[in-house]
Tab-separated table of C-alpha atoms in Angstrom:
chain	number	residue	atom	x	y	z
I	15	UNK	CA	7.246	61.922	-48.738
I	16	UNK	CA	9.611	61.354	-51.596
I	17	UNK	CA	9.223	62.274	-55.075
I	18	UNK	CA	9.736	58.889	-56.554
I	19	UNK	CA	6.352	57.898	-54.429
I	20	UNK	CA	4.777	60.223	-57.434
I	21	UNK	CA	6.575	58.126	-60.070
I	22	UNK	CA	5.044	54.660	-58.393
I	23	UNK	CA	1.788	56.600	-58.078
I	24	UNK	CA	1.854	57.241	-62.220
I	25	UNK	CA	2.526	53.797	-63.277
I	26	UNK	CA	0.133	52.394	-60.105
I	27	UNK	CA	-2.999	54.922	-61.849
I	28	UNK	CA	-2.280	53.590	-65.285
I	29	UNK	CA	-2.466	49.986	-63.818
I	30	UNK	CA	-5.622	50.719	-61.956
I	31	UNK	CA	-7.137	51.672	-64.861
I	32	UNK	CA	-6.895	49.239	-66.932
I	33	UNK	CA	-7.924	46.718	-64.671
I	34	UNK	CA	-11.113	48.539	-63.286
I	35	UNK	CA	-12.301	50.247	-66.563
I	36	UNK	CA	-13.453	47.138	-68.049
I	37	UNK	CA	-16.170	47.009	-65.612
I	38	UNK	CA	-17.790	49.753	-67.113
I	39	UNK	CA	-17.093	49.139	-70.641
I	40	UNK	CA	-18.304	45.016	-70.012
I	41	UNK	CA	-21.563	45.287	-71.758
I	42	UNK	CA	-19.809	46.804	-74.739
I	43	UNK	CA	-17.087	44.482	-75.029
I	44	UNK	CA	-19.317	41.638	-74.947
I	45	UNK	CA	-21.661	42.822	-77.489
I	46	UNK	CA	-18.625	43.423	-80.055
I	47	UNK	CA	-17.548	39.739	-79.609
I	48	UNK	CA	-20.730	38.331	-79.537
I	49	UNK	CA	-20.459	36.746	-76.227
I	50	UNK	CA	-22.368	36.845	-72.981
I	51	UNK	CA	-22.301	39.086	-69.730
I	52	UNK	CA	-20.473	36.291	-67.886
I	53	UNK	CA	-18.149	34.807	-70.849
I	54	UNK	CA	-17.275	38.920	-70.676
I	55	UNK	CA	-16.260	38.518	-67.056
I	56	UNK	CA	-13.484	36.298	-68.463
I	57	UNK	CA	-11.776	39.261	-69.077
I	58	UNK	CA	-11.888	40.386	-65.502
I	59	UNK	CA	-10.949	36.695	-64.308
I	60	UNK	CA	-8.351	36.485	-66.926
I	61	UNK	CA	-6.353	39.434	-66.155
I	62	UNK	CA	-6.679	38.566	-62.153
I	63	UNK	CA	-5.187	34.954	-62.885
I	64	UNK	CA	-2.643	36.801	-65.174
I	65	UNK	CA	-1.451	39.065	-62.080
I	66	UNK	CA	-1.790	36.055	-59.370
I	67	UNK	CA	0.847	33.760	-62.228
I	68	UNK	CA	2.931	36.679	-63.288
I	69	UNK	CA	3.608	37.681	-59.889
I	70	UNK	CA	6.103	35.376	-58.681
I	71	UNK	CA	7.269	34.398	-61.989
I	72	UNK	CA	8.402	38.045	-63.061
I	73	UNK	CA	9.438	38.489	-59.700
I	74	UNK	CA	11.865	35.354	-59.948
I	75	UNK	CA	12.946	36.638	-63.371
I	76	UNK	CA	13.923	39.703	-61.955
I	77	UNK	CA	15.648	39.068	-59.357
I	78	UNK	CA	19.105	39.665	-61.056
I	79	UNK	CA	17.832	42.994	-62.142
I	80	UNK	CA	17.983	46.540	-60.410
I	81	UNK	CA	14.647	47.574	-59.214
I	82	UNK	CA	14.563	50.319	-61.034
I	83	UNK	CA	15.092	48.472	-64.230
I	84	UNK	CA	12.746	45.810	-63.312
I	85	UNK	CA	9.822	48.464	-62.888
I	86	UNK	CA	10.839	49.893	-66.565
I	87	UNK	CA	10.293	46.696	-68.346
I	88	UNK	CA	7.300	45.632	-66.271
I	89	UNK	CA	5.728	48.930	-67.683
I	90	UNK	CA	6.846	47.937	-71.380
I	91	UNK	CA	4.499	44.433	-70.893
I	92	UNK	CA	1.811	46.859	-69.694
I	93	UNK	CA	1.912	49.293	-72.610
I	94	UNK	CA	1.985	46.042	-75.059
I	95	UNK	CA	-0.828	44.192	-73.382
I	96	UNK	CA	-3.192	47.370	-73.932
I	97	UNK	CA	-2.165	47.757	-77.556
I	98	UNK	CA	-2.917	44.576	-78.270
I	99	UNK	CA	-6.248	44.209	-76.269
I	100	UNK	CA	-7.631	47.664	-78.238
I	101	UNK	CA	-6.723	46.048	-81.604
I	102	UNK	CA	-7.587	42.740	-81.159
I	103	UNK	CA	-10.145	41.076	-83.614
I	104	UNK	CA	-11.477	38.648	-81.741
I	105	UNK	CA	-12.562	37.799	-78.260
I	106	UNK	CA	-9.090	35.640	-77.749
I	107	UNK	CA	-6.788	38.030	-78.617
I	108	UNK	CA	-8.569	40.551	-76.395
I	109	UNK	CA	-8.547	38.088	-73.458
I	110	UNK	CA	-4.611	37.505	-74.251
I	111	UNK	CA	-4.314	41.434	-74.343
I	112	UNK	CA	-5.654	41.434	-71.161
I	113	UNK	CA	-3.058	38.400	-69.569
I	114	UNK	CA	-0.410	40.238	-71.136
I	115	UNK	CA	-1.053	43.611	-69.354
I	116	UNK	CA	-1.787	41.917	-66.259
I	117	UNK	CA	1.959	40.245	-66.324
I	118	UNK	CA	2.815	43.888	-64.951
I	119	UNK	CA	0.316	44.411	-62.251
I	120	UNK	CA	1.716	42.089	-59.528
I	121	UNK	CA	5.478	42.509	-59.836
I	122	UNK	CA	5.428	46.403	-60.308
I	123	UNK	CA	3.186	46.790	-57.055
I	124	UNK	CA	5.386	43.780	-55.128
I	125	UNK	CA	8.263	45.247	-56.362
I	126	UNK	CA	6.986	49.221	-55.776
I	127	UNK	CA	5.726	48.323	-52.302
I	128	UNK	CA	9.334	47.402	-51.248
I	129	UNK	CA	10.943	50.266	-52.976
I	130	UNK	CA	8.446	52.663	-51.620
I	131	UNK	CA	8.926	51.064	-47.622
I	132	UNK	CA	12.943	51.705	-47.783
I	133	UNK	CA	12.524	55.564	-49.276
I	134	UNK	CA	10.937	56.578	-45.666
I	135	UNK	CA	11.342	55.521	-42.484
I	136	UNK	CA	10.435	52.326	-40.957
I	137	UNK	CA	7.235	53.975	-38.877
I	138	UNK	CA	5.974	55.298	-41.763
I	139	UNK	CA	5.989	52.160	-44.100
I	140	UNK	CA	2.368	51.836	-44.633
I	141	UNK	CA	1.723	55.429	-45.349
I	142	UNK	CA	4.888	55.052	-48.618
I	143	UNK	CA	2.532	52.436	-49.641
I	144	UNK	CA	-0.743	53.860	-49.209
I	145	UNK	CA	0.602	56.662	-51.605
I	146	UNK	CA	1.808	53.984	-54.150
I	147	UNK	CA	-1.523	52.393	-54.414
I	148	UNK	CA	-3.104	56.165	-54.074
I	149	UNK	CA	-2.103	56.160	-57.887
I	150	UNK	CA	-4.467	53.162	-57.975
I	151	UNK	CA	-7.310	54.563	-55.824
I	152	UNK	CA	-7.551	57.747	-58.238
I	153	UNK	CA	-7.892	55.446	-61.117
I	154	UNK	CA	-11.313	55.007	-59.948
I	155	UNK	CA	-11.932	58.728	-59.398
I	156	UNK	CA	-10.576	59.851	-62.902
I	157	UNK	CA	-9.193	56.688	-64.520
I	158	UNK	CA	-11.949	54.754	-64.740
I	159	UNK	CA	-14.376	57.110	-65.224
I	160	UNK	CA	-12.993	58.620	-67.757
I	161	UNK	CA	-12.321	55.727	-69.398
I	162	UNK	CA	-15.969	54.384	-69.457
I	163	UNK	CA	-16.944	57.979	-70.741
I	164	UNK	CA	-14.677	57.497	-73.732
I	165	UNK	CA	-15.819	53.927	-74.434
I	166	UNK	CA	-19.128	54.705	-74.295
I	167	UNK	CA	-18.642	57.721	-76.667
I	168	UNK	CA	-15.718	56.779	-78.654
I	169	UNK	CA	-15.518	52.723	-78.719
I	170	UNK	CA	-14.008	51.022	-76.212
I	171	UNK	CA	-10.733	50.200	-78.360
I	172	UNK	CA	-10.035	54.026	-78.028
I	173	UNK	CA	-9.914	53.539	-74.058
I	174	UNK	CA	-7.672	50.764	-74.015
I	175	UNK	CA	-5.270	53.144	-76.715
I	176	UNK	CA	-5.679	55.756	-74.371
I	177	UNK	CA	-4.727	53.612	-70.961
I	178	UNK	CA	-1.709	52.429	-73.334
I	179	UNK	CA	-0.171	56.288	-73.216
I	180	UNK	CA	-1.035	56.518	-69.696
I	181	UNK	CA	1.567	53.459	-69.666
I	182	UNK	CA	3.738	55.661	-71.194
I	183	UNK	CA	3.786	58.161	-68.978
I	184	UNK	CA	4.342	56.029	-65.693
I	185	UNK	CA	7.310	54.220	-67.637
I	186	UNK	CA	8.783	58.050	-68.342
I	187	UNK	CA	8.042	58.801	-64.429
I	188	UNK	CA	9.800	55.630	-63.320
I	189	UNK	CA	13.081	56.133	-65.340
I	190	UNK	CA	12.948	60.285	-64.221
I	191	UNK	CA	12.269	59.739	-60.536
I	192	UNK	CA	12.647	56.560	-59.157
I	193	UNK	CA	16.113	56.277	-57.681
I	194	UNK	CA	18.315	53.255	-58.308
I	195	UNK	CA	17.870	50.133	-55.784
I	196	UNK	CA	20.070	47.751	-56.603
I	197	UNK	CA	18.782	43.633	-54.445
I	198	UNK	CA	20.031	43.484	-51.299
I	199	UNK	CA	23.010	41.405	-51.642
I	200	UNK	CA	23.262	37.855	-50.224
I	201	UNK	CA	19.882	37.702	-50.652
I	202	UNK	CA	18.862	34.612	-52.964
I	203	UNK	CA	15.655	32.835	-54.114
I	204	UNK	CA	15.808	30.029	-51.422
I	205	UNK	CA	15.805	33.478	-49.168
I	206	UNK	CA	12.612	34.617	-50.647
I	207	UNK	CA	10.725	31.306	-50.450
I	208	UNK	CA	11.505	30.643	-47.160
I	209	UNK	CA	9.175	33.556	-46.513
I	210	UNK	CA	6.257	31.030	-47.357
I	211	UNK	CA	7.093	28.950	-44.243
I	212	UNK	CA	5.683	31.781	-42.006
I	213	UNK	CA	2.150	30.889	-41.320
I	214	UNK	CA	1.606	34.440	-40.891
I	215	UNK	CA	2.331	35.535	-44.079
I	216	UNK	CA	0.602	32.367	-45.411
I	217	UNK	CA	-2.501	34.082	-43.170
I	218	UNK	CA	-2.168	37.117	-44.298
I	219	UNK	CA	-2.347	36.247	-48.141
I	220	UNK	CA	-5.339	34.142	-47.610
I	221	UNK	CA	-7.170	37.215	-46.046
I	222	UNK	CA	-6.015	39.089	-49.061
I	223	UNK	CA	-7.664	36.347	-51.421
I	224	UNK	CA	-10.946	36.395	-49.451
I	225	UNK	CA	-11.579	40.377	-48.409
I	226	UNK	CA	-10.897	41.487	-51.916
I	227	UNK	CA	-12.835	38.996	-53.309
I	228	UNK	CA	-15.691	39.973	-51.161
I	229	UNK	CA	-15.154	43.645	-53.474
I	230	UNK	CA	-14.825	42.240	-56.377
I	231	UNK	CA	-18.068	39.676	-56.257
I	232	UNK	CA	-19.886	42.803	-56.252
I	233	UNK	CA	-18.456	45.492	-58.417
I	234	UNK	CA	-17.362	42.775	-61.579
I	235	UNK	CA	-21.308	42.991	-62.503
I	236	UNK	CA	-21.717	46.260	-61.265
I	237	UNK	CA	-23.064	47.670	-64.210
I	238	UNK	CA	-25.773	45.079	-65.405
I	239	UNK	CA	-27.084	45.086	-61.485
I	240	UNK	CA	-27.129	48.846	-61.453
I	241	UNK	CA	-28.766	49.233	-65.023
I	242	UNK	CA	-31.191	46.091	-64.479
I	243	UNK	CA	-31.799	46.501	-60.802
I	244	UNK	CA	-31.806	49.610	-59.562
I	245	UNK	CA	-32.537	51.369	-62.495
I	246	UNK	CA	-30.131	53.707	-63.764
I	247	UNK	CA	-29.132	54.567	-67.114
I	248	UNK	CA	-26.059	52.901	-68.964
I	249	UNK	CA	-24.924	56.272	-68.553
I	250	UNK	CA	-24.988	57.006	-64.785
I	251	UNK	CA	-22.673	54.116	-64.356
I	252	UNK	CA	-19.637	56.826	-65.144
I	253	UNK	CA	-20.462	58.511	-61.627
I	254	UNK	CA	-21.360	55.246	-59.551
I	255	UNK	CA	-17.795	54.342	-60.525
I	256	UNK	CA	-16.497	57.727	-59.041
I	257	UNK	CA	-18.336	56.671	-55.995
I	258	UNK	CA	-16.991	53.806	-55.545
I	259	UNK	CA	-13.334	55.504	-56.771
I	260	UNK	CA	-13.699	57.746	-53.933
I	261	UNK	CA	-14.649	55.287	-50.990
I	262	UNK	CA	-11.514	53.573	-52.341
I	263	UNK	CA	-8.984	56.967	-51.723
I	264	UNK	CA	-10.528	57.451	-48.621
I	265	UNK	CA	-10.496	53.983	-46.789
I	266	UNK	CA	-6.445	53.446	-48.288
I	267	UNK	CA	-5.719	56.941	-47.009
I	268	UNK	CA	-7.209	55.596	-43.762
I	269	UNK	CA	-6.190	52.513	-43.792
I	270	UNK	CA	-2.604	53.559	-44.705
I	271	UNK	CA	-2.559	56.286	-41.477
I	272	UNK	CA	-4.021	53.576	-38.957
I	273	UNK	CA	-2.100	50.542	-39.998
I	274	UNK	CA	1.389	51.496	-38.629
I	275	UNK	CA	-0.182	51.833	-35.289
I	276	UNK	CA	-3.345	49.636	-35.174
I	277	UNK	CA	-3.081	47.300	-38.082
I	278	UNK	CA	-4.896	43.861	-37.003
I	279	UNK	CA	-7.586	45.727	-35.371
I	280	UNK	CA	-8.341	47.813	-38.049
I	281	UNK	CA	-8.590	44.559	-40.281
I	282	UNK	CA	-11.031	43.060	-38.207
I	283	UNK	CA	-13.193	46.344	-38.149
I	284	UNK	CA	-12.937	46.697	-41.931
I	285	UNK	CA	-13.583	43.138	-42.710
I	286	UNK	CA	-16.526	42.557	-40.649
I	287	UNK	CA	-17.853	45.798	-41.979
I	288	UNK	CA	-17.239	44.914	-45.331
I	289	UNK	CA	-19.543	41.643	-44.696
I	290	UNK	CA	-22.332	43.335	-43.475
I	291	UNK	CA	-22.185	46.171	-46.028
I	292	UNK	CA	-22.198	43.253	-48.748
I	293	UNK	CA	-25.008	41.390	-47.270
I	294	UNK	CA	-27.166	44.672	-47.133
I	295	UNK	CA	-26.273	45.151	-51.140
I	296	UNK	CA	-28.342	42.740	-52.046
I	297	UNK	CA	-31.551	44.896	-51.009
I	298	UNK	CA	-29.839	48.531	-51.310
I	299	UNK	CA	-29.254	47.541	-55.166
I	300	UNK	CA	-33.098	48.104	-55.408
I	301	UNK	CA	-32.935	51.618	-54.548
I	302	UNK	CA	-30.714	54.451	-56.461
I	303	UNK	CA	-29.762	56.835	-53.398
I	304	UNK	CA	-29.107	53.398	-51.354
I	305	UNK	CA	-27.042	51.509	-53.611
I	306	UNK	CA	-24.874	54.668	-54.876
I	307	UNK	CA	-23.968	54.825	-50.544
I	308	UNK	CA	-23.580	51.467	-50.464
I	309	UNK	CA	-21.088	51.133	-53.273
I	310	UNK	CA	-18.928	54.017	-51.302
I	311	UNK	CA	-18.922	52.037	-48.539
I	312	UNK	CA	-17.710	48.513	-50.243
I	313	UNK	CA	-14.900	50.904	-51.800
I	314	UNK	CA	-13.540	52.362	-48.454
I	315	UNK	CA	-13.987	49.349	-46.848
I	316	UNK	CA	-12.504	47.188	-49.186
I	317	UNK	CA	-9.493	49.384	-49.762
I	318	UNK	CA	-8.854	49.770	-46.156
I	319	UNK	CA	-7.468	46.420	-45.957
I	320	UNK	CA	-4.637	46.941	-48.323
I	321	UNK	CA	-2.278	48.889	-46.715
I	322	UNK	CA	-2.445	46.944	-43.526
I	323	UNK	CA	-2.326	43.773	-45.368
I	324	UNK	CA	0.773	44.498	-47.561
I	325	UNK	CA	2.455	45.698	-44.626
I	326	UNK	CA	2.044	43.099	-42.639
I	327	UNK	CA	3.221	40.425	-45.244
I	328	UNK	CA	6.088	42.881	-45.557
I	329	UNK	CA	6.518	42.953	-41.822
I	330	UNK	CA	6.320	38.816	-41.504
I	331	UNK	CA	8.864	38.418	-44.484
I	332	UNK	CA	11.185	41.682	-44.017
I	333	UNK	CA	14.759	39.871	-44.440
I	334	UNK	CA	13.917	39.135	-48.281
I	335	UNK	CA	10.000	40.993	-49.065
I	336	UNK	CA	10.491	41.189	-52.767
I	337	UNK	CA	8.630	37.878	-53.716
I	338	UNK	CA	6.225	37.645	-50.913
I	339	UNK	CA	4.914	41.226	-51.654
I	340	UNK	CA	4.830	40.376	-55.127
I	341	UNK	CA	2.875	37.422	-54.437
I	342	UNK	CA	0.931	39.249	-51.775
I	343	UNK	CA	-0.321	41.287	-55.064
I	344	UNK	CA	-1.262	38.027	-56.887
I	345	UNK	CA	-3.472	37.013	-53.622
I	346	UNK	CA	-5.416	39.904	-54.243
I	347	UNK	CA	-6.513	39.262	-57.641
I	348	UNK	CA	-6.571	35.592	-57.015
I	349	UNK	CA	-9.561	36.974	-54.807
I	350	UNK	CA	-10.666	39.062	-58.242
I	351	UNK	CA	-11.002	35.898	-60.245
I	352	UNK	CA	-12.496	33.430	-57.662
I	353	UNK	CA	-14.976	36.171	-56.879
I	354	UNK	CA	-15.846	37.045	-60.962
I	355	UNK	CA	-16.173	33.502	-61.582
I	356	UNK	CA	-18.232	32.601	-58.188
I	357	UNK	CA	-20.511	35.767	-59.384
I	358	UNK	CA	-20.837	34.382	-62.780
I	359	UNK	CA	-22.095	30.874	-61.716
I	360	UNK	CA	-24.659	32.254	-59.001
I	361	UNK	CA	-25.770	34.551	-62.353
I	362	UNK	CA	-25.891	31.792	-64.629
I	363	UNK	CA	-27.558	29.377	-61.942
I	364	UNK	CA	-30.978	32.554	-62.218
I	365	UNK	CA	-30.599	33.922	-59.080
I	366	UNK	CA	-30.389	37.528	-60.616
I	367	UNK	CA	-27.050	40.256	-60.842
I	368	UNK	CA	-27.785	40.742	-57.053
I	369	UNK	CA	-26.351	36.992	-56.158
I	370	UNK	CA	-23.173	38.267	-56.338
I	371	UNK	CA	-23.370	40.000	-52.906
I	372	UNK	CA	-24.168	37.159	-50.977
I	373	UNK	CA	-20.416	35.331	-52.497
I	374	UNK	CA	-19.168	38.860	-51.725
I	375	UNK	CA	-20.499	38.790	-48.033
I	376	UNK	CA	-19.392	35.607	-47.672
I	377	UNK	CA	-15.974	35.788	-48.981
I	378	UNK	CA	-15.077	38.824	-46.554
I	379	UNK	CA	-16.543	36.571	-43.183
I	380	UNK	CA	-14.094	34.341	-44.052
I	381	UNK	CA	-11.373	36.459	-44.104
I	382	UNK	CA	-12.279	37.924	-40.724
I	383	UNK	CA	-12.291	34.495	-39.422
I	384	UNK	CA	-8.779	34.495	-40.350
I	385	UNK	CA	-7.427	37.652	-39.400
I	386	UNK	CA	-8.627	36.514	-35.524
I	387	UNK	CA	-7.208	33.436	-36.170
I	388	UNK	CA	-3.876	35.511	-37.010
I	389	UNK	CA	-4.061	37.778	-33.885
I	390	UNK	CA	-4.858	35.017	-31.846
I	391	UNK	CA	-1.417	32.629	-32.689
I	392	UNK	CA	0.231	35.960	-32.720
I	393	UNK	CA	-0.663	36.597	-29.164
I	394	UNK	CA	0.184	33.056	-28.303
I	395	UNK	CA	3.549	33.381	-29.956
I	396	UNK	CA	6.325	34.333	-27.582
I	397	UNK	CA	8.453	37.482	-28.602
I	398	UNK	CA	11.555	35.798	-28.840
I	399	UNK	CA	10.302	33.157	-31.383
I	400	UNK	CA	8.727	35.482	-33.638
I	401	UNK	CA	12.106	37.779	-33.614
I	402	UNK	CA	13.981	34.688	-34.292
I	403	UNK	CA	11.603	33.789	-37.176
I	404	UNK	CA	12.172	37.076	-38.425
I	405	UNK	CA	15.931	36.841	-38.556
I	406	UNK	CA	16.080	33.398	-39.982
I	407	UNK	CA	16.160	34.664	-43.396
I	408	UNK	CA	18.621	37.239	-42.876
I	409	UNK	CA	20.980	35.132	-41.061
I	410	UNK	CA	20.732	32.574	-44.125
I	411	UNK	CA	21.816	35.719	-45.919
I	412	UNK	CA	24.703	36.792	-44.330
I	413	UNK	CA	26.296	33.508	-44.582
I	414	UNK	CA	26.846	34.620	-48.069
I	415	UNK	CA	28.021	37.619	-47.667
I	416	UNK	CA	31.544	38.462	-48.145
I	417	UNK	CA	34.080	38.533	-45.327
I	418	UNK	CA	35.223	41.578	-44.407
I	419	UNK	CA	38.609	41.273	-43.368
I	420	UNK	CA	41.060	38.977	-45.437
I	421	UNK	CA	41.894	35.570	-43.638
I	422	UNK	CA	45.180	35.401	-42.802
């Protein structure tokens, strides 16, 4: 794999750390500002919604900027947002800092996916995307547990300053290792938007919202669930997050390896198993060993869907994939925001800290239904029609390319 993928993985590591570290620090942050746990959950939802809206906006604003320069600019937003989060004297400013940092997330992974896929042969695209996302998954094995430990030992504000430092390292890595990769000539915003007329692109994004939303319904409130229901000490949350991260790493790598050959079967198996495991978590959350095993499985099954879903969007919008790729990253976080909100609702309604697991199981099951529909539609669509739909944007872009020779 090209060394540039390492730089993308470094940036992904920093972004993944700031996204997920709030899960382990949610009680401490809520206590600092004197808000409830469900209100503190807005720091998860706010970040996720920032990704949802920031992904297309930042990508559109960067359409005339070379991809490498845009990646560097995005890391600048990431650094600024985390510094603001670390220094915020009030909950509102803390939430603002989370949103500022989130503006980098969707566009970085969206543009980064296009860059990563362009660095390798077509039959290795899912593997290259998975390599970049390895930084995100490793963040849950190393960055998030370490950040949680630092936050519980030296204060959560120190954690966000350290995360800002990770952003500086990511910025340097992109500047040093990622090659210049200008935007494809002749492709305009309307060509990028044309991808959203493809029903398979929309179905993939809907699967992204529901599938990974199922994961976040459970893990957003993991800390109070494990300490209040399973009986773990607060210090044990760090190691539970390590297990979740290890599951994510394994699921990501397996998903990246199999998606190039068995994309839709992999999605259906992963989503079906995820729905079952999330439903069982309502029961296993009452036992320490069973809960630890279940958390690992949720991480593995959830992230096994990430490379195939991202690759499916890239394949279906292959002529102008940047905006669709970024919006799909936003779709992951729309699912996160939806799940965190729904999980907070059922907790506030008095159903207990295990109730969000049922919400997650329902979301994952809905994603499985969409995967079955998508696969059925693909089998019924003639091959020629698929080729024509895929070539539509490319043909439109060709119309705007200068002629090879001068007219007489």
